[in-house]
Short mmCIF file of C-alpha atoms and ligand atoms in Angstrom, two decimals:
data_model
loop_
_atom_site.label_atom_id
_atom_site.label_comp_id
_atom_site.label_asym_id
_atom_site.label_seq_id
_atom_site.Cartn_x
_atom_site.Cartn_y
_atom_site.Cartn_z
CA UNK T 1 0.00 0.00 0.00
CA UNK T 2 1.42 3.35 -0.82
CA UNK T 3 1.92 6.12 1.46
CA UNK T 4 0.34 10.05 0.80
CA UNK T 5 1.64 13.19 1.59
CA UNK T 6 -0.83 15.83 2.17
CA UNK T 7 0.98 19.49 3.11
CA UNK T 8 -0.56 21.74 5.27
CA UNK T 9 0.13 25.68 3.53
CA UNK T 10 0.29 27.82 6.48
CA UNK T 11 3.44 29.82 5.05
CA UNK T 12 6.58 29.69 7.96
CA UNK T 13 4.69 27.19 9.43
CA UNK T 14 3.95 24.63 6.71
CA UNK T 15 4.25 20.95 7.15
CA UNK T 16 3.72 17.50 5.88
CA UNK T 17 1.33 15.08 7.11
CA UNK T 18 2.70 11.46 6.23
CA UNK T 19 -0.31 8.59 5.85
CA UNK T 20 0.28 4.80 5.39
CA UNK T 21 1.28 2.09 6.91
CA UNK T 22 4.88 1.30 8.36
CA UNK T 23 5.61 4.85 9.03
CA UNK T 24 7.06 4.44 12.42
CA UNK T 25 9.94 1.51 11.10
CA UNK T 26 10.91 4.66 9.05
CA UNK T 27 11.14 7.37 11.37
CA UNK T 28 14.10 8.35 11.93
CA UNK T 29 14.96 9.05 8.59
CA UNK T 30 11.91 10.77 8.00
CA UNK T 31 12.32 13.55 11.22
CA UNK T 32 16.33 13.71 10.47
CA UNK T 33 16.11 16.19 8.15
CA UNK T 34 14.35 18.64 10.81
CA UNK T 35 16.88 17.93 13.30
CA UNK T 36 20.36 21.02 13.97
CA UNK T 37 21.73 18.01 16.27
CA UNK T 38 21.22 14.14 16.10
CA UNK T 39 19.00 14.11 20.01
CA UNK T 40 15.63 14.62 20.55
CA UNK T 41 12.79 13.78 23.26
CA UNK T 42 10.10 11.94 23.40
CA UNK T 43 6.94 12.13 25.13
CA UNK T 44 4.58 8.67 24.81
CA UNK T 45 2.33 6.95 27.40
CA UNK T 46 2.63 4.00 29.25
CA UNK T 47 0.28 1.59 27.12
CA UNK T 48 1.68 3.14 23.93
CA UNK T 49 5.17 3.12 25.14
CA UNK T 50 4.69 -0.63 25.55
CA UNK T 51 3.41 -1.08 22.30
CA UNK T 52 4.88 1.24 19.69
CA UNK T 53 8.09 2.57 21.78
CA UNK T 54 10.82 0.05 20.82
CA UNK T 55 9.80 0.25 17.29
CA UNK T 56 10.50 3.94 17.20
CA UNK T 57 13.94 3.83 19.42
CA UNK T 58 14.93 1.38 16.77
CA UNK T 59 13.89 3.48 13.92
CA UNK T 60 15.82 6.47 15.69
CA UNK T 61 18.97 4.35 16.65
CA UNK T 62 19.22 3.12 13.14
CA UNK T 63 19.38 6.92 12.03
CA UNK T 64 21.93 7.66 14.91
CA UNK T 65 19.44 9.78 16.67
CA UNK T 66 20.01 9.83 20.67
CA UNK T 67 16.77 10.00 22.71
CA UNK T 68 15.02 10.02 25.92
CA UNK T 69 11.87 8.89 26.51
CA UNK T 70 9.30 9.85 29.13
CA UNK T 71 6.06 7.60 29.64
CA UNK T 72 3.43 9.36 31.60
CA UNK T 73 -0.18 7.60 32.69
CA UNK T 74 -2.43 6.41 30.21
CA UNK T 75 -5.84 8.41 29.94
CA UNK T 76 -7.55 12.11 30.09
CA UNK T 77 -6.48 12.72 33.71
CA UNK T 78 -3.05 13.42 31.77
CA UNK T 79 -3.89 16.88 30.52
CA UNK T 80 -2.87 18.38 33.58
CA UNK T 81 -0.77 21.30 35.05
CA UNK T 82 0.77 18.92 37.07
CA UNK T 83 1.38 16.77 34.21
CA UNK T 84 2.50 19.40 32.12
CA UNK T 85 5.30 20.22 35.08
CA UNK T 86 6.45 17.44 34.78
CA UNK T 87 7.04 17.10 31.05
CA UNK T 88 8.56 20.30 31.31
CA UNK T 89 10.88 19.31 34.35
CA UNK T 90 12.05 16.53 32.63
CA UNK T 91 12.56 18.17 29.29
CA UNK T 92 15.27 20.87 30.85
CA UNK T 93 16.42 18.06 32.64
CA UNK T 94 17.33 15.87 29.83
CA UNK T 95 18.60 19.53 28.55
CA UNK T 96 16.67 19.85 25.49
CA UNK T 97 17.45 22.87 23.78
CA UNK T 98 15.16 26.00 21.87
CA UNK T 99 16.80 23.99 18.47
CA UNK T 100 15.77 20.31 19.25
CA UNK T 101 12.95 18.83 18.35
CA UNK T 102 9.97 16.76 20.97
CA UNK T 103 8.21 14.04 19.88
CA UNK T 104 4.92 13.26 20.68
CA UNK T 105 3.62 9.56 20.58
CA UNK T 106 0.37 8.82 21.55
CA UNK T 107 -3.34 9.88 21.26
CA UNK T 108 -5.06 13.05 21.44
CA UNK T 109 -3.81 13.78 25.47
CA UNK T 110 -0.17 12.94 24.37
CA UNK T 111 -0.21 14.89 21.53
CA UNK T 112 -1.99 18.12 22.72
CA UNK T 113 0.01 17.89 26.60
CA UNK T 114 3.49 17.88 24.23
CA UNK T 115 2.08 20.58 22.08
CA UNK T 116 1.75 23.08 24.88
CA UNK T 117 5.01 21.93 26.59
CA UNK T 118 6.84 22.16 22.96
CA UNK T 119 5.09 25.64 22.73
CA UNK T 120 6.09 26.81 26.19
CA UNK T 121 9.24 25.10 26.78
CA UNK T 122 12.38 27.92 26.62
CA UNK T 123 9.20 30.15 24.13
CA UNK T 124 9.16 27.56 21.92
CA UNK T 125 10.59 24.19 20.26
CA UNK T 126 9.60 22.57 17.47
CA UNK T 127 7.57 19.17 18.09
CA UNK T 128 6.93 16.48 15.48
CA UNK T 129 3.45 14.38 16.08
CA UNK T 130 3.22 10.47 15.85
CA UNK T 131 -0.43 10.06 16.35
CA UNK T 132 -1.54 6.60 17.94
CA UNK T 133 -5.15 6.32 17.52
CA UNK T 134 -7.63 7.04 14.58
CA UNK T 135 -8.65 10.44 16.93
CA UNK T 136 -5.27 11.74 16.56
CA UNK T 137 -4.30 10.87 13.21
CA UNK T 138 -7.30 12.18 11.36
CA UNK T 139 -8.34 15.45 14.39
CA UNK T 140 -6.27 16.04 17.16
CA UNK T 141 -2.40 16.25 15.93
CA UNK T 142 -3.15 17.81 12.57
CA UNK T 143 -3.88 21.99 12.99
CA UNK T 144 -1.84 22.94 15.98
CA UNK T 145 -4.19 22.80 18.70
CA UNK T 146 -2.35 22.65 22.40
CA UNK T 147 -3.64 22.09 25.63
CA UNK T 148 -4.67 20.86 28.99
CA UNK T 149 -7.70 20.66 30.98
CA UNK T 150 -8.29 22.49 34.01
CA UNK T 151 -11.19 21.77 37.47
CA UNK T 152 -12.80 24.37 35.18
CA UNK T 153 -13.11 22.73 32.11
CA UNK T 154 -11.66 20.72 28.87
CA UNK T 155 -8.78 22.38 27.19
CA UNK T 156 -9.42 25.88 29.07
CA UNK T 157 -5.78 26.50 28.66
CA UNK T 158 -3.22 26.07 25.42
CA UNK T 159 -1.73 27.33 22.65
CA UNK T 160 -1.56 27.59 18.79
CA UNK T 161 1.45 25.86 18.32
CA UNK T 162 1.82 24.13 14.63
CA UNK T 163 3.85 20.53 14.49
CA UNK T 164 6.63 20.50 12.34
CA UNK T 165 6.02 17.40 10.97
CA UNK T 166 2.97 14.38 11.23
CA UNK T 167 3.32 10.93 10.88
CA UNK T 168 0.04 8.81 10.78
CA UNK T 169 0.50 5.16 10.42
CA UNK T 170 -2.16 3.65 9.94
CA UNK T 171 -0.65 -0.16 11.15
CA UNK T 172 -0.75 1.23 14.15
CA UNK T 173 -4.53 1.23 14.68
CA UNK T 174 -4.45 -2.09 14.63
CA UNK T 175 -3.57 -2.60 18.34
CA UNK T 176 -6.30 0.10 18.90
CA UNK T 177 -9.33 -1.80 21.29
CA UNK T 178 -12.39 -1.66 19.14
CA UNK T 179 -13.68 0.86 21.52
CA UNK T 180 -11.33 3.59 21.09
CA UNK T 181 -10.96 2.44 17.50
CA UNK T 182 -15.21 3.47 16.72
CA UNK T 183 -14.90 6.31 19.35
CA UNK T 184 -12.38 7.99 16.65
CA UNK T 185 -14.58 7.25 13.82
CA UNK T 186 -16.33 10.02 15.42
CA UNK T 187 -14.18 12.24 14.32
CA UNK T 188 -13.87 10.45 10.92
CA UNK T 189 -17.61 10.83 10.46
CA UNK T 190 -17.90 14.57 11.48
CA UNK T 191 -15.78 15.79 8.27
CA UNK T 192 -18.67 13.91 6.10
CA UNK T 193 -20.96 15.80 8.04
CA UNK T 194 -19.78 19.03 8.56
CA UNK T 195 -18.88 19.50 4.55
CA UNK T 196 -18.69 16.79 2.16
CA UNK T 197 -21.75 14.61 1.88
CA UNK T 198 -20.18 12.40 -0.89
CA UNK T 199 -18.02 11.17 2.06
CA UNK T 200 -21.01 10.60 4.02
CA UNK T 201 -22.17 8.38 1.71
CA UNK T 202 -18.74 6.71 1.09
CA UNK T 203 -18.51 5.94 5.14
CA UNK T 204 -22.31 4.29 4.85
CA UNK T 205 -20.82 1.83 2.34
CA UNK T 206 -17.39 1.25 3.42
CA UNK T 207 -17.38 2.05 7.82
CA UNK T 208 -18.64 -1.39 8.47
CA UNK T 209 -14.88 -2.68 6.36
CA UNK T 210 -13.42 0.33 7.62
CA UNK T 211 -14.00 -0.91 11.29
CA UNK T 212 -13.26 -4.70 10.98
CA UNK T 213 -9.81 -3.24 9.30
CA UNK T 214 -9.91 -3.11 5.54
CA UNK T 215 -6.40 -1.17 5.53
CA UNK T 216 -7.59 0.56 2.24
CA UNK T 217 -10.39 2.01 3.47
CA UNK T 218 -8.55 3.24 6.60
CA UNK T 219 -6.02 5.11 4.28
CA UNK T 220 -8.53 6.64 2.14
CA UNK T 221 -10.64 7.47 5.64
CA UNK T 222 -7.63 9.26 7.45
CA UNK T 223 -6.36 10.60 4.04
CA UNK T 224 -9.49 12.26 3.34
CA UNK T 225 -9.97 13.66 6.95
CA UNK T 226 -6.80 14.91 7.06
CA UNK T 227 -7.34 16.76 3.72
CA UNK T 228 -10.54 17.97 4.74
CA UNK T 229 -9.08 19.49 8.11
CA UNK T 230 -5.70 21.14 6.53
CA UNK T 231 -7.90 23.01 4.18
CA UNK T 232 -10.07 24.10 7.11
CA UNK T 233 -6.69 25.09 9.23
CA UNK T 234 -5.48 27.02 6.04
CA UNK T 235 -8.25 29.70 5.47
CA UNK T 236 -8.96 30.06 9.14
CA UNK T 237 -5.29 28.97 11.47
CA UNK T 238 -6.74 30.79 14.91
CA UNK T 239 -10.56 29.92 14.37
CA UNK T 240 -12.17 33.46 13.40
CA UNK T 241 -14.36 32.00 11.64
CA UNK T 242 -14.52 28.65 9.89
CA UNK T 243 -12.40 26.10 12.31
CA UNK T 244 -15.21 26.37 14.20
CA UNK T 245 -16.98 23.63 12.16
CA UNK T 246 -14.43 21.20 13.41
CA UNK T 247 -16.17 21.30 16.30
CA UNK T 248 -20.22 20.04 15.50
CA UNK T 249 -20.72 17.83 18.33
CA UNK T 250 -18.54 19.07 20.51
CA UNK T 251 -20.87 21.59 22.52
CA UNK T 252 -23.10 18.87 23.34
CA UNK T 253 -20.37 16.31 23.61
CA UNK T 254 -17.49 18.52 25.93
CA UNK T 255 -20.83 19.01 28.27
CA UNK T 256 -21.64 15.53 28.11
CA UNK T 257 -17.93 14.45 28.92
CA UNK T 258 -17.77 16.98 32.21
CA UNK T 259 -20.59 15.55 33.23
CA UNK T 260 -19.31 11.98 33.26
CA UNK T 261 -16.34 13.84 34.92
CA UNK T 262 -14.14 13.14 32.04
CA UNK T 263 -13.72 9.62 33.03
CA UNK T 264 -12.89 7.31 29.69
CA UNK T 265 -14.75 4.37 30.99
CA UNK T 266 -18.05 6.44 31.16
CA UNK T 267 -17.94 8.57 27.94
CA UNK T 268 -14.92 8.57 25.16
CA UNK T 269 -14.35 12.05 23.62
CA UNK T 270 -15.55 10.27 20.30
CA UNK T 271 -18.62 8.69 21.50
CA UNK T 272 -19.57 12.58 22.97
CA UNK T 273 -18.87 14.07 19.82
CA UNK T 274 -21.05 11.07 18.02
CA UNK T 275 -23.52 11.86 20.34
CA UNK T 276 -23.29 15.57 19.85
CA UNK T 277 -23.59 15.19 16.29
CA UNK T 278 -26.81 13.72 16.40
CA UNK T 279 -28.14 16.40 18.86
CA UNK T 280 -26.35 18.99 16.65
CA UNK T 281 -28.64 17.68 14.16
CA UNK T 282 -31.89 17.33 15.97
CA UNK T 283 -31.71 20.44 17.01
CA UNK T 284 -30.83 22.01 13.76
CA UNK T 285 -34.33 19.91 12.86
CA UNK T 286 -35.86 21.42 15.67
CA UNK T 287 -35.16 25.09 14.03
CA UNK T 288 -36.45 24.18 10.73
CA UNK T 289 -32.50 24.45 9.18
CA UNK T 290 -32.80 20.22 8.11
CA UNK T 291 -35.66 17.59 7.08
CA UNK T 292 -36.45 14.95 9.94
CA UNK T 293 -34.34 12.65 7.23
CA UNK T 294 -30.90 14.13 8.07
CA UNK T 295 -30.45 13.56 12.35
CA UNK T 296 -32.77 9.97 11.30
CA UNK T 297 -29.81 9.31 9.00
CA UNK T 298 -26.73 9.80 11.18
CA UNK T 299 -28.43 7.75 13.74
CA UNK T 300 -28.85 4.89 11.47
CA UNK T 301 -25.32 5.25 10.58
CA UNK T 302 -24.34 5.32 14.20
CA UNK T 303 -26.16 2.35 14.85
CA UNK T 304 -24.67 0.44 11.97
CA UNK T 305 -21.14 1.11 13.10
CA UNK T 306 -21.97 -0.14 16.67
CA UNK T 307 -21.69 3.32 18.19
CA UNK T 308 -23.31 5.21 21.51
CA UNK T 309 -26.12 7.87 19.43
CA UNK T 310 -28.18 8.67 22.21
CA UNK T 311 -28.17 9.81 26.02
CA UNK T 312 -29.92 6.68 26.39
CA UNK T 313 -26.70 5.31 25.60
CA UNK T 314 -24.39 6.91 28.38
CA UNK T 315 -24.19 4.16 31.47
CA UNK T 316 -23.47 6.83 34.21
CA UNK T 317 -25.98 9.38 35.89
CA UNK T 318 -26.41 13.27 33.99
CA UNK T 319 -27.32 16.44 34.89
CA UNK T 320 -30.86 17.60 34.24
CA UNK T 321 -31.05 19.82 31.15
CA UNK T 322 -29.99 23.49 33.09
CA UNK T 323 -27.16 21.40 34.26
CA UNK T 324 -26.44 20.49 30.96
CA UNK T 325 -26.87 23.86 29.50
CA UNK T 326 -24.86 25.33 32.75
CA UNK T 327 -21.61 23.13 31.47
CA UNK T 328 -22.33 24.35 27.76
CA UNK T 329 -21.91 27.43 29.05
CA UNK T 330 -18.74 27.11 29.86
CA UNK T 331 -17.65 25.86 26.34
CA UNK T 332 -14.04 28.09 25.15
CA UNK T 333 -16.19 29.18 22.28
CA UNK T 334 -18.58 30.95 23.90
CA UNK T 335 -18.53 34.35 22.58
CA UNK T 336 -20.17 38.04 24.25
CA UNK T 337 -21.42 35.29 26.74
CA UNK T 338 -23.09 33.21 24.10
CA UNK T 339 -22.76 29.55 23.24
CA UNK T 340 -21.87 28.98 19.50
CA UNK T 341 -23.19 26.00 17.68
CA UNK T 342 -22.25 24.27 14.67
CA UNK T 343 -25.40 23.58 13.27
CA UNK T 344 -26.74 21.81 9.74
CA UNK T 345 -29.10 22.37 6.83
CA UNK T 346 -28.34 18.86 5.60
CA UNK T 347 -25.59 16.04 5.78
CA UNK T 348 -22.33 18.23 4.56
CA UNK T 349 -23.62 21.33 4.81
CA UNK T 350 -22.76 22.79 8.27
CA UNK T 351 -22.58 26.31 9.66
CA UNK T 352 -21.97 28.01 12.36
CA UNK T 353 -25.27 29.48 14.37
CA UNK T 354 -23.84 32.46 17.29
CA UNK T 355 -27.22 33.09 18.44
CA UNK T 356 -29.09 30.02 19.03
CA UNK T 357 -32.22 29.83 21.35
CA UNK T 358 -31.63 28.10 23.99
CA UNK T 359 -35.50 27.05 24.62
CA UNK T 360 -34.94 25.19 21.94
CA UNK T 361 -30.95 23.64 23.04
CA UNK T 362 -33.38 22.96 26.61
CA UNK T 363 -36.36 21.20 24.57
CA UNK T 364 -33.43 19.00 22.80
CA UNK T 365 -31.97 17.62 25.70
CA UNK T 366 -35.07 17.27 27.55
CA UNK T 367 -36.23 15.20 25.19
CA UNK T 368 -33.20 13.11 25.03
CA UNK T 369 -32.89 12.73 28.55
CA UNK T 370 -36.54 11.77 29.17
CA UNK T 371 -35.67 9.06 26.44
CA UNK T 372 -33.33 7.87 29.04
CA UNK T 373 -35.95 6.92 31.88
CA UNK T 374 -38.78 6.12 29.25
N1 LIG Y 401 -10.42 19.61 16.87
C1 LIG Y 401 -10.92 20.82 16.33
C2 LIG Y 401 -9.89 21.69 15.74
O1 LIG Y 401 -8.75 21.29 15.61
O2 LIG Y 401 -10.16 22.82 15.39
#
C-alpha cells in the first residue's frame, strides 16, 4: 500500500502530514532532516510506550538519533498542570534545547500535553506528532491545537502551536481496542458531516470494512480527513471564523464528557462528539435548518457502526437539562457570553449558528434525557 503526503500551507509554518502504513519503522529518517543536532525527546504513554516505543527507538537508533523517553499515565487525567510540570521538568532536565525537536507519541492527550510543553518550553521548540489512535491521526495532531484541561473545564488553557512534521501510520490502529478504534470514527464521520456529503455516503458503504480493518479504506478514511481538516486550518489557522466547524458535536459532547467527569470508561471524547452530532442535528431539525431525514440518517449510521447515538446510551448518571446547559456554558467558544453552535441544513452542509435559542438547546436535551428513563 502506498503512502500520501498531504501538506498543510500555512506559510513559515507549513508541514507534511505522512499517511500509510509502516511509518514508524521509518522514522528516523523521516524527522532527520528537521533535526540542527542528532538528540531529541520523546513524550509517549505507558500503554503506547509498551506497544509502539521500541519500534521507534529502533527506527531512531538506526538513524543515529540519541533519545530520551518519558512515559506518563495512560488516559484524560493526563492533561494536567501537574502533568504538564512534569514534562517540562524533565525536558530541561534531559537539557533539550530552543533547536531540538519533541516528539509526541500517543493519542489526542499525548499529543496536545506535548504541544503546549513544545510551545512553552524555553518560548518555543519545534515538536513532530506520531499520532496513535484514529482520533489523533485524522483530528487532534493535525492543525496545531495545544492544551490541557483544568477543574474548570476541557482544554481551558493552550496554545496555537503548529507541528513540524505528522506521521500517521495507519498499522498502528491495529492494536487500537475496538472501543477507542469506533470512538475515533467520530471524528472520521464529522468531516462527512460538517462538509462533504459524498463522504457521508462513502462511510455508509465502506465504515462497516473500515471498522473490521480493511487497511484501504482506513487510508482513504484518514487521508481524506486529514485533507478535509488542513484546508479548514489554512483559510482560518486561529478559528475566526470557519475552524469552528471542526467542532459540530462538541458543545453537546465537551458538556456531556464533564458531566461523566471526564472519566474514559463512562464517555470517550468520540462517542460525545457522536452523540453531539446527532443532537447537533436534531436540534438544527428542531429550528427548521434540516428535514427529519438528516439527524434519522446519522443515527442509522451510528447504529450500523456499533456506536453510543443517544443519552440513552451513556451508562453513568447526567445532569438535568440546566445542568447540561450550565456546562455548555462554559464551552471556550462561547462568545459576548453566548454559546456557538455548529449547526446543519443537511448532511455536509454545516454552519456556524452564534445566536441560538436556547429554549430550543433545553427542549433537545429534555427530550433526550426523558428518552433515558422512558
Ligand atoms: N479539533 C478541532 C480543531 O482542531 O479545530
Amino acid at each position: 500500500m502506498t503512502e500520501t503526503r498531504l501538506r498543510v500551507e500555512l506559510a513559515a509554518r507549513a508541514y507534511d502530514i505522512h499517511i500509510g502504513p509502516g511509518l514508524i519503522a521509518r522514522a528516523g529518517a523521516l524527522i532527520a532532516p528537521f533535526l540542527r543536532r542528532p538528540k531529541l525527546a520523546i513524550i509517549t504513554d505507558q500503554t503506547v510506550a509498551a506497544l509502539h516505543l521500541d519500534s521507534l527507538r529502533e527506527a531512531l537508533t538506526q538513524a543515529g538519533i540519541e533519545h530520551a523517553a518519558l512515559a506518563l499515565p495512560a488516559g484524560e487525567a493526563t492533561k494536567s498542570w501537574d502533568r504538564l510540570q512534569q514534562v517540562i521538568a524533565w525536558l530541561l532536565s534531559e537539557k533539550i534545547e530552543r533547536d531540538d525537536i519533541v516528539v509526541a507519541l500517543g493519542g489526542g492527550v499525548i499529543g496536545d500535553l506535548t504541544g503546549f510543553a513544545a510551545a512553552i518550553l524555553r518560548r518555543g521548540v519545534r515538536f513532530v506528532q506520531i499520532p496513535t489512535t484514529l482520533l489523533a491521526q485524522v483530528d487532534s495532531s493535525v492543525g496545531g491545537k495545544t492544551g490541557i484541561n483544568t477543574a474548570e473545564g476541557k482544554n481551558l488553557v493552550g496554545a496555537f502551536k503548529q507541528p513540524t512534521l505528522v506521521l500517521a501510520d495507519i498499522a498502528l490502529l491495529g492494536t487500537l481496542r475496538p472501543r477507542d478504534f469506533i470512538a475515533g470514527y467520530g471524528e472520521v464521520m464529522k468531516y462527512g458531516l460538517l462538509g462533504d456529503a459524498a463522504f457521508f455516503d462513502w462511510l455508509e458503504e465502506n465504515g462497516p470494512a473500515l471498522a473490521a480493518g480493511d487497511m484501504a479504506a482506513r487510508a482513504y478514511a484518514v487521508r481524506r480527513s486529514c485533507e478535509m481538516k488542513a484546508e479548514i486550518v489554512v483559510r482560518d489557522e486561529l478559528e475566526h471564523g470557519d475552524r469552528a466547524l471542526l467542532n459540530l458535536g462538541h458543545t453537546f459532547g465537551h458538556a456531556l464528557e464533564a458531566a461523566t467527569g471526564y472519566d474514559g470508561a463512562r464517555l470517550l471524547h468520540g462517542e460525545g462528539v457522536a452523540i453531539g452530532a446527532a443532537l447537533a442535528f436534531e436540534l438544527s431539525q428542531q429550528l427548521g435548518y434540516c428535514a427529519q431525514e438528516c439527524p434519522s440518517r446519522l443515527r442509522a449510521h451510528l447504529a450500523q457502526m456499533g456506536m453510543m447515538s443517544d443519552l440513552a446510551d451513556i451508562k453513568a448518571d447526567l445532569p438535568d437539562a440546566t445542568g447540561l446547559l450550565a456546562l455548555m456554558a462554559q464551552d471556550k467558544k462561547v462568545k459576548d457570553g453566548r454559546t456557538r453552535f455548529v449547526l446543519a441544513r443537511d448532511i455536509g452542509q454545516a454552519f456556524v449558528a452564534d445566536s441560538v435559542d436556547l429554549a430550543a438547546v433545553r427542549a433537545v436535551l429534555e427530550d433526550a434525557l426523558a428518552a433515558r428513563v422512558g
